[in-house]
Coordinates of C-alpha atoms in Angstrom, one line a residue:
M1 CA 82.2 59.9 71.6
A2 CA 85.0 57.5 72.4
S3 CA 84.8 55.0 75.8
V4 CA 85.9 55.1 78.3
A5 CA 88.6 52.3 78.4
S6 CA 90.2 53.9 75.3
K7 CA 90.8 56.9 77.6
L8 CA 92.4 55.6 79.8
Y9 CA 96.4 56.8 80.3
S10 CA 98.2 53.3 79.0
D11 CA 100.5 54.2 82.0
D12 CA 98.6 53.7 84.3
V13 CA 98.4 58.0 85.2
S14 CA 96.4 58.7 88.8
L15 CA 93.6 61.0 90.2
L16 CA 93.5 61.0 93.7
V17 CA 90.2 62.7 95.3
L18 CA 91.1 62.9 98.9
L19 CA 88.4 63.3 101.1
L20 CA 89.7 65.0 104.9
D21 CA 87.8 65.0 107.9
T22 CA 88.6 68.1 109.7
N23 CA 85.7 67.5 112.7
P24 CA 86.7 68.3 115.9
L25 CA 84.5 66.8 117.8
F26 CA 87.1 64.3 116.8
W27 CA 90.2 65.7 116.5
D28 CA 89.2 67.1 120.0
T29 CA 89.3 63.6 121.8
T30 CA 92.1 62.1 119.7
S31 CA 96.4 62.0 121.7
T32 CA 97.6 63.4 117.3
T33 CA 96.5 67.0 116.9
F34 CA 94.9 68.4 113.6
S35 CA 98.8 69.8 113.2
Q36 CA 100.3 66.5 113.2
F37 CA 98.2 64.8 111.5
L38 CA 98.1 67.2 108.7
S39 CA 101.6 66.9 108.0
H40 CA 101.3 63.0 107.5
V41 CA 98.9 63.7 104.9
L42 CA 101.0 66.3 103.5
A43 CA 103.8 64.4 103.2
F44 CA 101.7 61.6 101.5
L45 CA 100.0 64.1 98.5
N46 CA 103.9 65.0 98.0
A47 CA 105.2 61.1 97.3
V48 CA 101.7 60.6 95.1
L49 CA 102.7 63.9 93.4
G50 CA 106.3 62.3 92.6
L51 CA 105.9 59.2 91.5
N52 CA 104.7 61.0 88.3
Q53 CA 104.7 63.9 86.9
L54 CA 101.4 63.2 85.7
N55 CA 99.3 62.0 88.4
Q56 CA 96.6 64.7 90.0
V57 CA 95.3 65.5 93.5
V58 CA 92.4 67.0 94.9
V59 CA 92.0 67.8 98.3
I60 CA 88.2 68.0 99.6
A61 CA 87.5 69.3 103.5
T62 CA 84.7 67.5 105.0
G63 CA 82.8 69.6 107.6
Y64 CA 80.1 68.9 110.2
S65 CA 78.1 71.5 108.5
S66 CA 79.4 71.9 104.5
C67 CA 82.1 70.6 102.3
D68 CA 84.3 72.0 99.6
Y69 CA 87.3 72.3 97.7
V70 CA 90.7 73.4 99.6
Y71 CA 93.2 71.9 96.8
D72 CA 94.1 70.8 92.9
S73 CA 97.0 69.8 91.3
S74 CA 95.8 70.1 88.0
L75 CA 95.9 73.6 88.4
T76 CA 99.6 74.1 88.7
S77 CA 99.9 71.5 86.0
N78 CA 101.8 74.0 84.1
V79 CA 104.7 74.6 86.3
S80 CA 107.8 72.6 85.0
S81 CA 109.4 69.2 87.0
E82 CA 112.7 71.1 88.0
S83 CA 110.5 73.8 89.7
R84 CA 108.0 72.3 91.1
G85 CA 110.0 70.9 93.5
A86 CA 110.9 74.0 94.8
R87 CA 107.2 75.2 94.3
M88 CA 106.0 72.7 96.9
P89 CA 105.5 74.1 99.4
A90 CA 104.0 77.1 98.6
L91 CA 101.6 75.5 96.8
F92 CA 100.5 73.2 99.9
G93 CA 101.0 76.5 101.9
S94 CA 97.7 77.8 100.0
L95 CA 95.7 74.4 100.7
L96 CA 96.8 75.2 104.1
E97 CA 95.6 78.4 104.4
K98 CA 92.3 77.4 102.2
L99 CA 91.9 74.8 104.4
E100 CA 92.1 77.4 107.7
D101 CA 88.8 79.2 106.4
F102 CA 87.5 76.4 105.6
I103 CA 87.2 75.4 108.7
G104 CA 86.7 78.4 110.3
R105 CA 83.3 79.4 107.8
D106 CA 82.7 75.8 108.7
A107 CA 81.8 76.6 112.9
E108 CA 80.1 79.7 111.6
L109 CA 77.1 78.0 110.0
A110 CA 77.4 75.5 112.8
E111 CA 76.6 78.0 115.8
G112 CA 73.9 79.1 113.4
D113 CA 72.2 75.7 112.3
E114 CA 70.0 74.1 115.8
H115 CA 69.3 71.5 113.6
V116 CA 73.2 70.5 113.3
D117 CA 73.9 67.1 114.5
R118 CA 77.2 67.5 116.6
I119 CA 77.7 64.0 117.6
A120 CA 80.9 63.2 115.7
S121 CA 79.5 63.5 112.5
S122 CA 81.1 64.5 109.3
L123 CA 79.2 65.5 106.3
L124 CA 80.5 62.3 103.7
S125 CA 78.0 62.0 101.6
G126 CA 78.2 65.2 100.5
S127 CA 82.0 65.1 99.6
L128 CA 81.7 61.8 98.1
S129 CA 79.0 63.7 95.7
M130 CA 81.8 66.5 95.0
A131 CA 84.0 63.9 94.4
L132 CA 82.3 61.8 92.1
C133 CA 81.3 63.9 90.2
Y134 CA 84.9 66.3 89.7
I135 CA 85.9 62.2 88.6
Q136 CA 82.6 63.2 85.9
R137 CA 83.8 66.3 85.0
V138 CA 87.6 65.0 83.7
F139 CA 85.6 61.7 82.5
R140 CA 83.6 63.5 79.5
S141 CA 87.2 66.2 79.1
G142 CA 90.0 65.5 76.6
H143 CA 90.6 62.1 75.2
L144 CA 92.7 61.3 78.0
H145 CA 92.1 60.9 81.5
P146 CA 93.8 58.8 84.8
Q147 CA 93.4 56.6 86.8
P148 CA 90.6 57.6 89.8
R149 CA 90.8 57.0 93.0
I150 CA 89.0 58.3 96.2
L151 CA 90.7 58.6 99.4
C152 CA 88.5 58.6 102.7
L153 CA 90.5 59.9 105.4
Q154 CA 87.4 59.7 108.1
G155 CA 87.8 60.0 112.1
T156 CA 84.1 60.3 112.7
Q157 CA 82.2 58.5 110.4
N158 CA 80.3 54.6 111.4
S159 CA 83.1 52.3 109.7
A160 CA 79.8 49.8 109.1
F161 CA 80.0 52.1 105.9
L162 CA 83.5 52.3 104.7
Q163 CA 83.9 48.5 104.8
Q164 CA 80.7 48.5 103.1
A165 CA 82.0 50.7 100.2
S166 CA 85.2 49.7 100.2
Y167 CA 83.9 45.9 100.0
I168 CA 81.2 46.8 96.8
T169 CA 83.8 49.0 94.8
G170 CA 87.0 46.6 95.2
G171 CA 88.7 48.8 97.1
V172 CA 90.9 48.7 100.7
H173 CA 89.6 49.7 104.1
H174 CA 92.2 50.4 106.8
A175 CA 91.5 51.6 110.6
P176 CA 95.6 51.6 112.1
K177 CA 95.2 52.0 115.7
Q178 CA 97.6 54.6 116.4
L179 CA 98.1 57.9 113.8
D180 CA 102.1 57.8 115.0
G181 CA 103.1 55.9 112.0
L182 CA 100.1 57.1 109.4
F183 CA 102.5 58.5 106.8
Q184 CA 104.3 55.0 106.4
F185 CA 100.5 53.4 106.2
L186 CA 99.4 55.8 103.9
T187 CA 102.4 54.9 101.4
T188 CA 102.8 52.0 102.0
I189 CA 98.7 50.9 101.2
F190 CA 97.3 53.7 99.5
A191 CA 100.0 55.6 97.2
T192 CA 100.5 52.9 94.3
D193 CA 98.3 53.6 91.4
L194 CA 95.9 50.7 90.4
H195 CA 98.1 48.4 88.0
T196 CA 101.1 48.2 90.9
R197 CA 98.2 47.1 93.8
G198 CA 98.1 43.8 91.8
F199 CA 101.9 42.8 92.7
V200 CA 101.9 44.4 96.3
Q201 CA 100.3 42.5 99.2
L202 CA 97.7 44.5 100.6
P203 CA 95.7 43.9 104.1
K204 CA 92.6 42.1 103.5
P205 CA 89.3 42.6 106.0
V206 CA 89.2 40.3 108.8
G207 CA 85.7 40.6 107.6
V208 CA 82.7 42.8 106.5
D209 CA 80.0 44.1 108.8
F210 CA 77.2 44.3 106.1
R211 CA 74.3 46.1 108.9
A212 CA 72.8 48.6 108.2
S213 CA 72.7 52.0 109.6
C214 CA 70.3 54.7 110.5
F215 CA 70.1 57.7 109.3
C216 CA 69.2 59.7 112.3
H217 CA 71.4 58.8 114.7
K218 CA 74.2 56.9 112.0
K219 CA 74.6 53.7 114.5
T220 CA 74.3 50.2 113.0
I221 CA 71.8 48.7 113.8
D222 CA 70.1 44.9 113.5
M223 CA 65.9 46.3 113.8
G224 CA 64.9 49.3 112.5
Y225 CA 62.2 50.7 110.0
V226 CA 62.4 51.4 106.8
C227 CA 60.5 53.8 104.4
S228 CA 59.0 52.4 101.6
V229 CA 59.2 55.5 99.1
C230 CA 63.7 56.2 99.9
L231 CA 64.7 53.3 101.7
S232 CA 65.5 54.8 104.2
I233 CA 67.0 53.1 107.8
F234 CA 65.7 54.2 111.6
C235 CA 66.6 52.8 114.2
E236 CA 63.4 54.3 115.8
H237 CA 59.4 55.1 114.8
H238 CA 58.7 58.8 113.2
K239 CA 55.2 59.7 112.3
K240 CA 57.3 61.4 108.7
C241 CA 60.4 60.2 107.2
S242 CA 63.7 63.3 107.8
T243 CA 64.3 62.2 104.2
C244 CA 61.6 62.8 101.8
G245 CA 58.9 63.4 104.1
S246 CA 56.6 60.7 103.3
V247 CA 54.2 59.0 106.1
F248 CA 55.6 56.4 108.2
G249 CA 53.6 52.5 108.8
Q250 CA 54.2 50.2 111.9
S251 CA 55.9 47.7 110.3
K252 CA 58.8 47.1 111.8
L253 CA 61.7 44.8 109.1
D254 CA 64.6 43.2 110.5
A255 CA 68.3 43.7 109.4
A256 CA 68.9 41.1 107.2
N257 CA 65.5 43.5 105.1
A258 CA 67.4 46.6 106.1
S259 CA 70.5 45.8 104.8
S260 CA 69.1 44.4 101.7
S261 CA 67.3 47.7 101.5
V262 CA 70.4 49.1 101.5
N263 CA 71.6 47.5 98.0
D264 CA 68.7 47.6 96.6
R265 CA 69.1 51.6 96.9
K266 CA 72.6 51.1 95.6
R267 CA 71.6 49.2 93.0
R268 CA 69.6 51.3 91.6
A269 CA 71.9 54.4 91.9
P270 CA 73.3 55.3 88.3
D271 CA 77.1 54.6 87.2
S272 CA 79.4 57.3 88.2

């Protein structure tokens, strides 16, 4: 079996897996509508595909009840470069149709589930798992594969988690104050491949918040309870761990220990 290094494209072809937040609890509270946001995103995806004819884009919709694939450019890889520009609106039309179906199904699932957290949270962990599984499948197929990247467009997730994830993976975290110029932010920061990033002045984080976030309310905490079995973190004491079902003790750990527990859990996770 060929090593990972020997299987990479030499011209830094990109595989961009986009995690798209569709939670209406966020979009109903912003001045930018979801359709306006999508117009920026589709223009950005078109730019990524236009930078290299071998570039690949995968879009995973992230709702508050489910997540699913809504677009995969590899399924249309047989389209020639001359006709790709003409067929691009039709391809994105299929994306919008699948996205509309997903939003409807996600809303129905949320209405039928009384335990769904409606406090502006989305299933980012589920969409991240799907993205990593897709990338791993690409790595195992064929003798060549592009350079993979995961771009999270999240409006409802705790920014501390995204800051930590970007810092650990060597990525870029940027939170624009206004979404009117989202296309400019996406193209200037995230459209470049990994090789070109070494020559571009990218925004650097002012500071990374390494405090842990609780599993119960998704908020950053200074002190909390840590499950000794699965290392889940909670801001309040519970009789049982909602993650693994273990019975809780009465010991309270400070934020440093909670954060180290998160790092221990990440080190235990296998490389994707």
